[in-house]
Amino acid sequence: MRISIIVAASENNVIGRDNSIPWHLPDDLKYFRKRTEGHPVIMGRKNFESIVAALGNPLPNRSNIIVTRDSAYEAVGCLVSSSLQEAIMYGHKDNDKEEIFIIGGGEIYRQALDLCNYIYLTRIHAWIAGDIFFPAVDTNVWEEVEREDHLADTAHKFSFTYLTYKRKNRLHF
Ligand SMILES: NC(=O)c1ccc[n+]([C@@H]2O[C@H](COP(=O)([O-])OP(=O)(O)OC[C@H]3O[C@@H](n4cnc5c(N)ncnc54)[C@H](OP(=O)(O)O)[C@@H]3O)[C@@H](O)[C@H]2O)c1
């Protein structure tokens, strides 16, 4: 089973500010959609609420699995889970042989790093102010297996690089 983190981070590892994402890079949003569509996506309650605030609904064409400690939490059309491990189990049941995505935010990514085997990191080539960070990728644990650069242009204020990392050692569940 492939359990993958997908994240976009600035050079200083910022991923969020004031419960939203402090940049707008349409091609990275398309990349996120293309990678995750049809797959279960696991997210923290705060990230889920910021997505709904931005889109008006959960992410379409994906099983949305929300992790919260609030046992009364409900969201129409979504699965709610009390732990990340349970959320991964739900994702696995939903989509047996395929890929499950952990889509943030910061609190969830930190816990997921030990549970996943791929990281899709969009590295934005800018220093950006923020209050939520992604941990530095430890090259003792993670091997870069793919990269593709994207230049800045009229629609993209910053240049960025799509990076794929694979865990060097197998995960044992
Ligand atoms: N750049 C990117 O790629 C990217 C991607 C996603 C999000 N973001 C940004 O990240 C920020 C949100 O991240 P965040 O760290 O504030 O919050 P978060 O990780 O989205 O959600 C945190 C919440 O998840 C629940 N939770 C966390 N660990 C849990 C556990 N072990 N068991 C049960 N529930 C657990 C708790 O919900 P309850 O409080 O309900 O118990 C906690 O308050 C936003 O700024 C967002 O825009 C950026």
PDB file of C-alpha atoms and ligand atoms in Angstrom:
ATOM      1  CA  MET A   1       0.000   0.000   0.000  1.00  0.00           C
ATOM      2  CA  ARG A   2       1.287   3.435  -0.885  1.00  0.00           C
ATOM      3  CA  ILE A   3       0.675   6.103   1.755  1.00  0.00           C
ATOM      4  CA  SER A   4       1.796   9.460   0.477  1.00  0.00           C
ATOM      5  CA  ILE A   5       2.130  12.935   1.882  1.00  0.00           C
ATOM      6  CA  ILE A   6       1.403  15.709  -0.584  1.00  0.00           C
ATOM      7  CA  VAL A   7       2.474  19.189   0.483  1.00  0.00           C
ATOM      8  CA  ALA A   8       3.681  22.541  -0.830  1.00  0.00           C
ATOM      9  CA  ALA A   9       6.299  24.394   1.219  1.00  0.00           C
ATOM     10  CA  SER A  10       8.384  27.534   0.831  1.00  0.00           C
ATOM     11  CA  GLU A  11      12.192  27.509   1.135  1.00  0.00           C
ATOM     12  CA  ASN A  12      11.768  28.247   4.859  1.00  0.00           C
ATOM     13  CA  ASN A  13       9.299  25.332   5.152  1.00  0.00           C
ATOM     14  CA  VAL A  14       6.175  27.471   5.587  1.00  0.00           C
ATOM     15  CA  ILE A  15       2.980  25.689   4.548  1.00  0.00           C
ATOM     16  CA  GLY A  16       0.287  27.912   6.057  1.00  0.00           C
ATOM     17  CA  ARG A  17      -0.682  31.230   7.560  1.00  0.00           C
ATOM     18  CA  ASP A  18      -3.914  32.162   9.405  1.00  0.00           C
ATOM     19  CA  ASN A  19      -5.404  28.774   8.523  1.00  0.00           C
ATOM     20  CA  SER A  20      -4.924  29.186   4.802  1.00  0.00           C
ATOM     21  CA  ILE A  21      -2.152  28.826   2.210  1.00  0.00           C
ATOM     22  CA  PRO A  22      -0.184  32.071   1.698  1.00  0.00           C
ATOM     23  CA  TRP A  23       0.314  31.803  -2.100  1.00  0.00           C
ATOM     24  CA  HIS A  24      -1.703  31.082  -5.213  1.00  0.00           C
ATOM     25  CA  LEU A  25      -0.052  28.785  -7.762  1.00  0.00           C
ATOM     26  CA  PRO A  26      -2.741  27.432 -10.132  1.00  0.00           C
ATOM     27  CA  ASP A  27      -0.520  24.763 -11.721  1.00  0.00           C
ATOM     28  CA  ASP A  28       0.356  23.370  -8.302  1.00  0.00           C
ATOM     29  CA  LEU A  29      -3.358  23.165  -7.486  1.00  0.00           C
ATOM     30  CA  LYS A  30      -3.876  21.247 -10.762  1.00  0.00           C
ATOM     31  CA  TYR A  31      -0.979  18.945  -9.853  1.00  0.00           C
ATOM     32  CA  PHE A  32      -2.578  18.318  -6.443  1.00  0.00           C
ATOM     33  CA  ARG A  33      -5.924  17.551  -8.077  1.00  0.00           C
ATOM     34  CA  LYS A  34      -4.403  15.250 -10.692  1.00  0.00           C
ATOM     35  CA  ARG A  35      -2.440  13.280  -8.100  1.00  0.00           C
ATOM     36  CA  THR A  36      -5.224  12.925  -5.536  1.00  0.00           C
ATOM     37  CA  GLU A  37      -8.444  12.605  -7.573  1.00  0.00           C
ATOM     38  CA  GLY A  38     -10.038   9.198  -7.119  1.00  0.00           C
ATOM     39  CA  HIS A  39      -8.019   8.473  -3.980  1.00  0.00           C
ATOM     40  CA  PRO A  40      -8.873   8.772  -0.285  1.00  0.00           C
ATOM     41  CA  VAL A  41      -7.501  11.999   1.225  1.00  0.00           C
ATOM     42  CA  ILE A  42      -6.801  12.277   4.956  1.00  0.00           C
ATOM     43  CA  MET A  43      -6.699  15.679   6.635  1.00  0.00           C
ATOM     44  CA  GLY A  44      -6.715  17.379  10.006  1.00  0.00           C
ATOM     45  CA  ARG A  45      -9.905  19.085  11.127  1.00  0.00           C
ATOM     46  CA  LYS A  46      -8.367  22.567  10.705  1.00  0.00           C
ATOM     47  CA  ASN A  47      -7.226  21.857   7.161  1.00  0.00           C
ATOM     48  CA  PHE A  48     -10.666  20.440   6.326  1.00  0.00           C
ATOM     49  CA  GLU A  49     -12.347  23.607   7.581  1.00  0.00           C
ATOM     50  CA  SER A  50      -9.970  25.820   5.588  1.00  0.00           C
ATOM     51  CA  ILE A  51     -10.754  23.801   2.422  1.00  0.00           C
ATOM     52  CA  VAL A  52     -14.490  24.163   2.983  1.00  0.00           C
ATOM     53  CA  ALA A  53     -14.031  27.908   3.642  1.00  0.00           C
ATOM     54  CA  ALA A  54     -12.170  28.241   0.326  1.00  0.00           C
ATOM     55  CA  LEU A  55     -14.204  25.877  -1.906  1.00  0.00           C
ATOM     56  CA  GLY A  56     -17.579  25.814  -0.189  1.00  0.00           C
ATOM     57  CA  ASN A  57     -17.460  21.998  -0.017  1.00  0.00           C
ATOM     58  CA  PRO A  58     -15.124  19.049   0.692  1.00  0.00           C
ATOM     59  CA  LEU A  59     -12.691  18.024  -2.066  1.00  0.00           C
ATOM     60  CA  PRO A  60     -14.764  16.520  -4.897  1.00  0.00           C
ATOM     61  CA  ASN A  61     -14.176  13.045  -6.401  1.00  0.00           C
ATOM     62  CA  ARG A  62     -12.192  11.877  -3.370  1.00  0.00           C
ATOM     63  CA  SER A  63     -13.176  10.212  -0.061  1.00  0.00           C
ATOM     64  CA  ASN A  64     -12.517  12.951   2.474  1.00  0.00           C
ATOM     65  CA  ILE A  65     -11.366  11.529   5.820  1.00  0.00           C
ATOM     66  CA  ILE A  66     -11.149  14.065   8.657  1.00  0.00           C
ATOM     67  CA  VAL A  67      -9.052  13.475  11.770  1.00  0.00           C
ATOM     68  CA  THR A  68     -10.342  15.114  14.970  1.00  0.00           C
ATOM     69  CA  ARG A  69     -10.359  14.448  18.718  1.00  0.00           C
ATOM     70  CA  ASP A  70     -13.964  15.692  18.838  1.00  0.00           C
ATOM     71  CA  SER A  71     -16.103  12.544  18.943  1.00  0.00           C
ATOM     72  CA  ALA A  72     -19.228  14.548  18.033  1.00  0.00           C
ATOM     73  CA  TYR A  73     -17.717  16.057  14.874  1.00  0.00           C
ATOM     74  CA  GLU A  74     -19.787  15.594  11.724  1.00  0.00           C
ATOM     75  CA  ALA A  75     -19.311  16.662   8.119  1.00  0.00           C
ATOM     76  CA  VAL A  76     -21.773  15.701   5.409  1.00  0.00           C
ATOM     77  CA  GLY A  77     -20.359  13.203   2.920  1.00  0.00           C
ATOM     78  CA  CYS A  78     -17.077  12.765   4.849  1.00  0.00           C
ATOM     79  CA  LEU A  79     -15.637  10.085   7.094  1.00  0.00           C
ATOM     80  CA  VAL A  80     -14.542  11.248  10.549  1.00  0.00           C
ATOM     81  CA  SER A  81     -11.794   9.486  12.443  1.00  0.00           C
ATOM     82  CA  SER A  82     -10.360   9.840  15.954  1.00  0.00           C
ATOM     83  CA  SER A  83      -6.770   9.007  14.973  1.00  0.00           C
ATOM     84  CA  LEU A  84      -4.468   9.100  11.988  1.00  0.00           C
ATOM     85  CA  GLN A  85      -3.905   5.337  12.138  1.00  0.00           C
ATOM     86  CA  GLU A  86      -7.667   4.714  12.045  1.00  0.00           C
ATOM     87  CA  ALA A  87      -8.010   7.182   9.159  1.00  0.00           C
ATOM     88  CA  ILE A  88      -5.383   5.214   7.198  1.00  0.00           C
ATOM     89  CA  MET A  89      -7.345   2.022   7.895  1.00  0.00           C
ATOM     90  CA  TYR A  90     -10.511   3.663   6.528  1.00  0.00           C
ATOM     91  CA  GLY A  91      -8.591   4.799   3.452  1.00  0.00           C
ATOM     92  CA  HIS A  92      -7.229   1.321   2.950  1.00  0.00           C
ATOM     93  CA  LYS A  93     -10.710  -0.246   3.141  1.00  0.00           C
ATOM     94  CA  ASP A  94     -12.020   2.320   0.711  1.00  0.00           C
ATOM     95  CA  ASN A  95      -9.271   1.775  -1.805  1.00  0.00           C
ATOM     96  CA  ASP A  96      -7.488  -1.504  -1.277  1.00  0.00           C
ATOM     97  CA  LYS A  97      -4.449  -1.513  -3.564  1.00  0.00           C
ATOM     98  CA  GLU A  98      -4.164   2.104  -4.450  1.00  0.00           C
ATOM     99  CA  GLU A  99      -2.603   5.193  -2.997  1.00  0.00           C
ATOM    100  CA  ILE A 100      -3.848   7.058   0.081  1.00  0.00           C
ATOM    101  CA  PHE A 101      -2.920  10.709   0.462  1.00  0.00           C
ATOM    102  CA  ILE A 102      -2.202  12.633   3.639  1.00  0.00           C
ATOM    103  CA  ILE A 103      -3.008  16.228   2.719  1.00  0.00           C
ATOM    104  CA  GLY A 104      -2.137  18.128   5.923  1.00  0.00           C
ATOM    105  CA  GLY A 105      -2.021  20.421   7.719  1.00  0.00           C
ATOM    106  CA  GLY A 106       1.034  20.801   9.871  1.00  0.00           C
ATOM    107  CA  GLU A 107      -0.046  18.757  12.898  1.00  0.00           C
ATOM    108  CA  ILE A 108      -1.138  15.852  10.702  1.00  0.00           C
ATOM    109  CA  TYR A 109       1.983  15.932   8.493  1.00  0.00           C
ATOM    110  CA  ARG A 110       4.262  15.742  11.552  1.00  0.00           C
ATOM    111  CA  GLN A 111       2.522  12.575  12.745  1.00  0.00           C
ATOM    112  CA  ALA A 112       2.241  11.094   9.247  1.00  0.00           C
ATOM    113  CA  LEU A 113       5.951  11.266   8.399  1.00  0.00           C
ATOM    114  CA  ASP A 114       6.605   7.984  10.218  1.00  0.00           C
ATOM    115  CA  LEU A 115       3.612   6.277   8.604  1.00  0.00           C
ATOM    116  CA  CYS A 116       4.058   7.063   4.935  1.00  0.00           C
ATOM    117  CA  ASN A 117       6.371   5.875   2.182  1.00  0.00           C
ATOM    118  CA  TYR A 118       6.195   8.699  -0.386  1.00  0.00           C
ATOM    119  CA  ILE A 119       6.320  12.487  -0.147  1.00  0.00           C
ATOM    120  CA  TYR A 120       5.255  14.735  -3.018  1.00  0.00           C
ATOM    121  CA  LEU A 121       6.740  18.068  -2.046  1.00  0.00           C
ATOM    122  CA  THR A 122       6.256  21.180  -4.131  1.00  0.00           C
ATOM    123  CA  ARG A 123       9.168  23.385  -3.111  1.00  0.00           C
ATOM    124  CA  ILE A 124       8.311  27.029  -3.686  1.00  0.00           C
ATOM    125  CA  HIS A 125      11.430  29.056  -4.337  1.00  0.00           C
ATOM    126  CA  ALA A 126      10.657  31.945  -2.010  1.00  0.00           C
ATOM    127  CA  TRP A 127      10.925  32.838   1.681  1.00  0.00           C
ATOM    128  CA  ILE A 128       7.380  33.359   2.877  1.00  0.00           C
ATOM    129  CA  ALA A 129       6.026  34.422   6.283  1.00  0.00           C
ATOM    130  CA  GLY A 130       3.747  31.926   7.975  1.00  0.00           C
ATOM    131  CA  ASP A 131       2.759  30.160  11.173  1.00  0.00           C
ATOM    132  CA  ILE A 132       2.589  26.486  10.119  1.00  0.00           C
ATOM    133  CA  PHE A 133       5.665  24.567   8.956  1.00  0.00           C
ATOM    134  CA  PHE A 134       6.583  21.281   7.284  1.00  0.00           C
ATOM    135  CA  PRO A 135       9.533  19.448   8.880  1.00  0.00           C
ATOM    136  CA  ALA A 136      12.855  19.416   6.981  1.00  0.00           C
ATOM    137  CA  VAL A 137      13.081  16.287   4.793  1.00  0.00           C
ATOM    138  CA  ASP A 138      15.731  14.007   6.340  1.00  0.00           C
ATOM    139  CA  THR A 139      17.864  12.664   3.480  1.00  0.00           C
ATOM    140  CA  ASN A 140      18.979   9.752   5.682  1.00  0.00           C
ATOM    141  CA  VAL A 141      15.390   8.521   5.494  1.00  0.00           C
ATOM    142  CA  TRP A 142      14.145   9.917   2.176  1.00  0.00           C
ATOM    143  CA  GLU A 143      15.592   9.550  -1.312  1.00  0.00           C
ATOM    144  CA  GLU A 144      14.675  11.995  -4.072  1.00  0.00           C
ATOM    145  CA  VAL A 145      13.356   9.970  -7.034  1.00  0.00           C
ATOM    146  CA  GLU A 146      11.813  12.633  -9.294  1.00  0.00           C
ATOM    147  CA  ARG A 147      11.964  16.361  -9.847  1.00  0.00           C
ATOM    148  CA  GLU A 148      10.407  18.783 -12.293  1.00  0.00           C
ATOM    149  CA  ASP A 149      10.899  22.537 -12.335  1.00  0.00           C
ATOM    150  CA  HIS A 150       8.192  25.108 -12.995  1.00  0.00           C
ATOM    151  CA  LEU A 151       9.164  28.670 -13.854  1.00  0.00           C
ATOM    152  CA  ALA A 152       7.512  31.788 -12.495  1.00  0.00           C
ATOM    153  CA  ASP A 153       5.196  33.494 -15.020  1.00  0.00           C
ATOM    154  CA  THR A 154       2.257  35.891 -15.094  1.00  0.00           C
ATOM    155  CA  ALA A 155       0.021  33.358 -13.302  1.00  0.00           C
ATOM    156  CA  HIS A 156       2.740  32.121 -10.912  1.00  0.00           C
ATOM    157  CA  LYS A 157       4.522  34.694  -8.777  1.00  0.00           C
ATOM    158  CA  PHE A 158       7.204  32.198  -7.705  1.00  0.00           C
ATOM    159  CA  SER A 159       9.096  29.432  -9.449  1.00  0.00           C
ATOM    160  CA  PHE A 160       8.766  26.004  -7.847  1.00  0.00           C
ATOM    161  CA  THR A 161       9.885  22.383  -8.145  1.00  0.00           C
ATOM    162  CA  TYR A 162       7.797  19.243  -7.896  1.00  0.00           C
ATOM    163  CA  LEU A 163       9.858  16.760  -5.873  1.00  0.00           C
ATOM    164  CA  THR A 164       9.074  13.123  -5.166  1.00  0.00           C
ATOM    165  CA  TYR A 165      10.762  11.372  -2.252  1.00  0.00           C
ATOM    166  CA  LYS A 166      10.639   7.666  -1.537  1.00  0.00           C
ATOM    167  CA  ARG A 167      11.387   6.178   1.877  1.00  0.00           C
ATOM    168  CA  LYS A 168      14.741   4.364   1.751  1.00  0.00           C
ATOM    169  CA  ASN A 169      13.714   1.547   4.100  1.00  0.00           C
ATOM    170  CA  ARG A 170      10.482  -0.411   4.084  1.00  0.00           C
ATOM    171  CA  LEU A 171       7.805   0.544   6.570  1.00  0.00           C
ATOM    172  CA  HIS A 172       6.743  -2.173   8.999  1.00  0.00           C
ATOM    173  CA  PHE A 173       3.145  -1.900  10.177  1.00  0.00           C
TER     174      PHE A 173
HETATM  175  N1  LIG B   1       0.902  24.083   1.931  1.00  0.00           N
HETATM  176  C1  LIG B   1       0.244  22.935   1.997  1.00  0.00           C
HETATM  177  O1  LIG B   1       0.506  21.997   1.245  1.00  0.00           O
HETATM  178  C2  LIG B   1      -0.833  22.768   3.029  1.00  0.00           C
HETATM  179  C3  LIG B   1      -1.627  21.622   3.009  1.00  0.00           C
HETATM  180  C4  LIG B   1      -2.605  21.487   3.975  1.00  0.00           C
HETATM  181  C5  LIG B   1      -2.796  22.472   4.917  1.00  0.00           C
HETATM  182  N2  LIG B   1      -2.008  23.576   4.907  1.00  0.00           N
HETATM  183  C6  LIG B   1      -2.168  24.624   5.934  1.00  0.00           C
HETATM  184  O2  LIG B   1      -1.934  24.039   7.222  1.00  0.00           O
HETATM  185  C7  LIG B   1      -2.669  24.802   8.197  1.00  0.00           C
HETATM  186  C8  LIG B   1      -3.483  23.857   9.056  1.00  0.00           C
HETATM  187  O3  LIG B   1      -2.587  23.001   9.777  1.00  0.00           O
HETATM  188  P1  LIG B   1      -2.673  22.837  11.382  1.00  0.00           P
HETATM  189  O4  LIG B   1      -1.417  22.198  11.841  1.00  0.00           O
HETATM  190  O5  LIG B   1      -3.074  24.141  11.991  1.00  0.00           O
HETATM  191  O6  LIG B   1      -3.925  21.886  11.563  1.00  0.00           O
HETATM  192  P2  LIG B   1      -4.325  20.447  10.934  1.00  0.00           P
HETATM  193  O7  LIG B   1      -3.148  19.536  10.982  1.00  0.00           O
HETATM  194  O8  LIG B   1      -5.016  20.654   9.635  1.00  0.00           O
HETATM  195  O9  LIG B   1      -5.448  19.986  11.964  1.00  0.00           O
HETATM  196  C9  LIG B   1      -5.160  19.886  13.323  1.00  0.00           C
HETATM  197  C10 LIG B   1      -6.334  19.203  13.992  1.00  0.00           C
HETATM  198  O10 LIG B   1      -6.375  17.825  13.597  1.00  0.00           O
HETATM  199  C11 LIG B   1      -6.851  17.039  14.683  1.00  0.00           C
HETATM  200  N3  LIG B   1      -5.785  16.110  15.069  1.00  0.00           N
HETATM  201  C12 LIG B   1      -4.453  16.247  14.926  1.00  0.00           C
HETATM  202  N4  LIG B   1      -3.799  15.141  15.378  1.00  0.00           N
HETATM  203  C13 LIG B   1      -4.757  14.291  15.813  1.00  0.00           C
HETATM  204  C14 LIG B   1      -4.720  12.989  16.377  1.00  0.00           C
HETATM  205  N5  LIG B   1      -3.564  12.324  16.580  1.00  0.00           N
HETATM  206  N6  LIG B   1      -5.889  12.393  16.723  1.00  0.00           N
HETATM  207  C15 LIG B   1      -7.071  13.031  16.502  1.00  0.00           C
HETATM  208  N7  LIG B   1      -7.159  14.281  15.968  1.00  0.00           N
HETATM  209  C16 LIG B   1      -6.021  14.894  15.633  1.00  0.00           C
HETATM  210  C17 LIG B   1      -7.192  18.006  15.801  1.00  0.00           C
HETATM  211  O11 LIG B   1      -8.540  18.380  15.544  1.00  0.00           O
HETATM  212  P3  LIG B   1      -9.550  18.847  16.736  1.00  0.00           P
HETATM  213  O12 LIG B   1      -8.986  20.162  17.239  1.00  0.00           O
HETATM  214  O13 LIG B   1     -10.867  18.974  16.060  1.00  0.00           O
HETATM  215  O14 LIG B   1      -9.508  17.758  17.781  1.00  0.00           O
HETATM  216  C18 LIG B   1      -6.265  19.182  15.512  1.00  0.00           C
HETATM  217  O15 LIG B   1      -6.684  20.417  16.067  1.00  0.00           O
HETATM  218  C19 LIG B   1      -3.498  25.798   7.409  1.00  0.00           C
HETATM  219  O16 LIG B   1      -2.801  27.043   7.356  1.00  0.00           O
HETATM  220  C20 LIG B   1      -3.560  25.174   6.024  1.00  0.00           C
HETATM  221  O17 LIG B   1      -3.797  26.118   5.007  1.00  0.00           O
HETATM  222  C21 LIG B   1      -1.044  23.743   3.974  1.00  0.00           C
END
